[in-house]
Amino acid sequence: MGPEGSDNWHAMLDGAAAILREEGHAALTSRRVAERIGVKQRLVYYYFRTMDELVVSLFRRMAERELARLAEAAESARPLRAIWDISLHSTDSRLIAEFMALANRIDGLQREVIRFIEQARTLEVAVLDRALARKPQAGRLGAAGLAVTITSLALLLSRENQLGVDAGHAEVLGALAAFFDEIEPVA
Amino acid sequence: MGPEGSDNWHAMLDGAAAILREEGHAALTSRRVAERIGVKQRLVYYYFRTMDELVVSLFRRMAERELARLAEAAESARPLRAIWDISLHSTDSRLIAEFMALANRIDGLQREVIRFIEQARTLEVAVLDRALARKPQAGRLGAAGLAVTITSLALLLSRENQLGVDAGHAEVLGALAAFFDEIEPVA
DNA sequence: GTCTATACACCGATAGAC
DNA sequence: GTCTATCGGTGTATAGAC
């Protein structure tokens, strides 16, 4: 329908993201999106066939941006630290929670989520492989296992951090800093 | 209002849990809950003041059951493995996703979630402390950090497993098995 | 405790004018 | 491309009878 990538298209996704973050997806309606960006409700259906489609488009746009950020981080001087920082800080964990819940019932979204996880994982494994080749570790985990572990820690730490829980966090952050110092020396 | 713990009260929470699991919280309405257990909509508001309150009650009941299971596991012959099994299998990750999203906008639920995380964490740290006292580890992490890491892995593995993603999972499971063998020998 | 009936608001989606 | 207007449906929550 409406031109993907146009100003209104982006504005609608921006509005939708803000609503999702601030009020949750029960409030993500065509009327609210329209009101938020100053157009009439009908126009939302000119740019998106259904509200589900809008949600999928929003996730896809976010995923593309996140993957671009990760790819850039992978080329930086200290890729592991850069990827860790992105994983820990870039995406609001409120939004992640909303998308995970929505993925349970929107098929197209579930496919996009799977795609994103796999692409991010592949990228992280590649970075870890290169790092391990330079500085072999005595640990039990290889690149794939480390990628899973680091991702899972980033998700849990940011979610709990937002909730106000921090038991054990300092210890984990300390261990990760030590690990990064070993495998990716600053000097 | 209605008697907490009565048959209808439990039946309503059972129905709500099933709806949440199968269709997501957009479908969690008083009408559907009533229909599912064969009563009229009005009755739901006899047992719960609002739908938000029903959701909070549902989470609290689940959390209490889960904590009881964890406490029992902590007293078993191999508490670490028992807790790991529970963390990985007991709660449907669809439900977790729904509750996390709902916690973003229901204050009472957010408080219950925080309470649950802290209690579970405390219990796990106690178990890990005892295990580490018997079999000190050379690793970087103490009991608190290990509890965070193990919890985060259980959450991510079960969620991705449900999505159909398994990159790196086998490696993590292998490393955990080795860790359990060391710190909590079978023989 | 359980019901019928209902007030009132909001939703997704579409018809069709300009 | 953007609008007015509207249909049909569903939601929360309450009034009040039995």
mmCIF file of C-alpha atoms in Angstrom, chain A residues 9-123:
data_model
loop_
_atom_site.group_PDB
_atom_site.id
_atom_site.type_symbol
_atom_site.label_atom_id
_atom_site.label_comp_id
_atom_site.label_asym_id
_atom_site.label_seq_id
_atom_site.Cartn_x
_atom_site.Cartn_y
_atom_site.Cartn_z
ATOM 1 C CA TRP A 9 5.674 5.638 7.111
ATOM 2 C CA HIS A 10 8.597 6.364 9.390
ATOM 3 C CA ALA A 11 6.590 8.742 11.534
ATOM 4 C CA MET A 12 3.965 6.081 12.110
ATOM 5 C CA LEU A 13 6.564 3.555 13.162
ATOM 6 C CA ASP A 14 8.179 6.122 15.440
ATOM 7 C CA GLY A 15 4.838 6.797 17.059
ATOM 8 C CA ALA A 16 4.101 3.108 17.382
ATOM 9 C CA ALA A 17 7.455 2.467 19.034
ATOM 10 C CA ALA A 18 6.858 5.251 21.554
ATOM 11 C CA ILE A 19 3.391 3.939 22.393
ATOM 12 C CA LEU A 20 4.714 0.403 22.789
ATOM 13 C CA ARG A 21 7.474 1.607 25.086
ATOM 14 C CA GLU A 22 5.330 3.896 27.196
ATOM 15 C CA GLU A 23 1.978 2.151 27.392
ATOM 16 C CA GLY A 24 2.360 -1.374 26.073
ATOM 17 C CA HIS A 25 0.721 -2.994 23.119
ATOM 18 C CA ALA A 26 -2.797 -2.834 24.504
ATOM 19 C CA ALA A 27 -2.549 0.867 23.650
ATOM 20 C CA LEU A 28 -1.050 0.334 20.223
ATOM 21 C CA THR A 29 -4.062 1.161 18.078
ATOM 22 C CA SER A 30 -4.447 2.858 14.743
ATOM 23 C CA ARG A 31 -6.244 5.770 16.399
ATOM 24 C CA ARG A 32 -3.468 6.415 18.883
ATOM 25 C CA VAL A 33 -0.742 6.162 16.285
ATOM 26 C CA ALA A 34 -2.581 8.644 14.082
ATOM 27 C CA GLU A 35 -3.301 11.020 16.937
ATOM 28 C CA ARG A 36 0.304 10.948 18.053
ATOM 29 C CA ILE A 37 1.695 12.077 14.720
ATOM 30 C CA GLY A 38 -1.167 14.422 13.870
ATOM 31 C CA VAL A 39 -2.999 12.614 11.084
ATOM 32 C CA LYS A 40 -6.352 10.881 10.864
ATOM 33 C CA GLN A 41 -6.871 7.243 11.690
ATOM 34 C CA ARG A 42 -7.777 6.313 8.153
ATOM 35 C CA LEU A 43 -4.297 7.165 6.950
ATOM 36 C CA VAL A 44 -2.690 4.439 9.008
ATOM 37 C CA TYR A 45 -4.525 1.942 6.823
ATOM 38 C CA TYR A 46 -3.178 3.599 3.748
ATOM 39 C CA TYR A 47 0.375 2.840 4.840
ATOM 40 C CA PHE A 48 -0.248 -0.505 6.496
ATOM 41 C CA ARG A 49 -2.781 -3.101 5.501
ATOM 42 C CA THR A 50 -3.405 -4.181 9.093
ATOM 43 C CA MET A 51 -2.112 -3.289 12.532
ATOM 44 C CA ASP A 52 -0.277 -6.597 12.708
ATOM 45 C CA GLU A 53 1.572 -5.610 9.581
ATOM 46 C CA LEU A 54 2.554 -2.325 11.161
ATOM 47 C CA VAL A 55 3.977 -4.212 14.131
ATOM 48 C CA VAL A 56 5.991 -6.500 11.889
ATOM 49 C CA SER A 57 7.326 -3.509 9.953
ATOM 50 C CA LEU A 58 8.311 -1.824 13.183
ATOM 51 C CA PHE A 59 10.232 -4.844 14.370
ATOM 52 C CA ARG A 60 11.926 -5.275 11.027
ATOM 53 C CA ARG A 61 13.075 -1.667 11.003
ATOM 54 C CA MET A 62 14.444 -2.025 14.540
ATOM 55 C CA ALA A 63 16.157 -5.306 13.730
ATOM 56 C CA GLU A 64 17.813 -3.866 10.642
ATOM 57 C CA ARG A 65 19.134 -0.916 12.578
ATOM 58 C CA GLU A 66 20.376 -3.135 15.390
ATOM 59 C CA LEU A 67 22.124 -5.507 12.996
ATOM 60 C CA ALA A 68 23.770 -2.555 11.270
ATOM 61 C CA ARG A 69 25.025 -1.320 14.628
ATOM 62 C CA LEU A 70 26.335 -4.780 15.488
ATOM 63 C CA ALA A 71 28.066 -5.122 12.132
ATOM 64 C CA GLU A 72 29.749 -1.777 12.646
ATOM 65 C CA ALA A 73 30.795 -2.818 16.159
ATOM 66 C CA ALA A 74 32.271 -6.014 14.761
ATOM 67 C CA GLU A 75 34.643 -3.921 12.637
ATOM 68 C CA SER A 76 35.727 -1.678 15.484
ATOM 69 C CA ALA A 77 39.015 -1.851 17.367
ATOM 70 C CA ARG A 78 37.544 -3.832 20.267
ATOM 71 C CA PRO A 79 34.601 -5.651 18.748
ATOM 72 C CA LEU A 80 33.729 -7.771 21.780
ATOM 73 C CA ARG A 81 33.367 -4.804 24.079
ATOM 74 C CA ALA A 82 31.518 -2.865 21.413
ATOM 75 C CA ILE A 83 29.021 -5.668 20.868
ATOM 76 C CA TRP A 84 28.567 -6.100 24.589
ATOM 77 C CA ASP A 85 27.814 -2.413 25.020
ATOM 78 C CA ILE A 86 25.237 -2.506 22.265
ATOM 79 C CA SER A 87 23.603 -5.654 23.605
ATOM 80 C CA LEU A 88 23.362 -4.173 27.050
ATOM 81 C CA HIS A 89 22.189 -0.691 26.186
ATOM 82 C CA SER A 90 20.743 -0.227 22.741
ATOM 83 C CA THR A 91 17.259 -1.652 22.881
ATOM 84 C CA ASP A 92 14.787 -0.835 25.597
ATOM 85 C CA SER A 93 13.927 -4.056 27.387
ATOM 86 C CA ARG A 94 10.321 -2.899 27.623
ATOM 87 C CA LEU A 95 10.138 -3.035 23.867
ATOM 88 C CA ILE A 96 11.750 -6.454 23.772
ATOM 89 C CA ALA A 97 9.169 -7.767 26.218
ATOM 90 C CA GLU A 98 6.318 -6.391 24.109
ATOM 91 C CA PHE A 99 7.668 -7.903 20.907
ATOM 92 C CA MET A 100 8.267 -11.274 22.521
ATOM 93 C CA ALA A 101 4.679 -11.371 23.728
ATOM 94 C CA LEU A 102 3.362 -10.246 20.347
ATOM 95 C CA ALA A 103 5.444 -12.855 18.560
ATOM 96 C CA ASN A 104 3.377 -15.498 20.334
ATOM 97 C CA ARG A 105 0.385 -14.630 18.205
ATOM 98 C CA ILE A 106 1.644 -12.841 15.081
ATOM 99 C CA ASP A 107 3.228 -15.415 12.805
ATOM 100 C CA GLY A 108 5.032 -12.937 10.607
ATOM 101 C CA LEU A 109 6.593 -11.353 13.666
ATOM 102 C CA GLN A 110 7.782 -14.672 15.003
ATOM 103 C CA ARG A 111 9.598 -15.321 11.744
ATOM 104 C CA GLU A 112 11.275 -11.915 11.918
ATOM 105 C CA VAL A 113 12.344 -12.506 15.512
ATOM 106 C CA ILE A 114 13.893 -15.849 14.614
ATOM 107 C CA ARG A 115 15.675 -14.259 11.677
ATOM 108 C CA PHE A 116 17.066 -11.506 13.851
ATOM 109 C CA ILE A 117 18.300 -13.834 16.581
ATOM 110 C CA GLU A 118 20.030 -16.064 14.063
ATOM 111 C CA GLN A 119 21.704 -13.220 12.224
ATOM 112 C CA ALA A 120 22.898 -11.560 15.419
ATOM 113 C CA ARG A 121 24.153 -14.882 16.728
ATOM 114 C CA THR A 122 26.065 -15.607 13.519
ATOM 115 C CA LEU A 123 27.736 -12.233 13.658
#
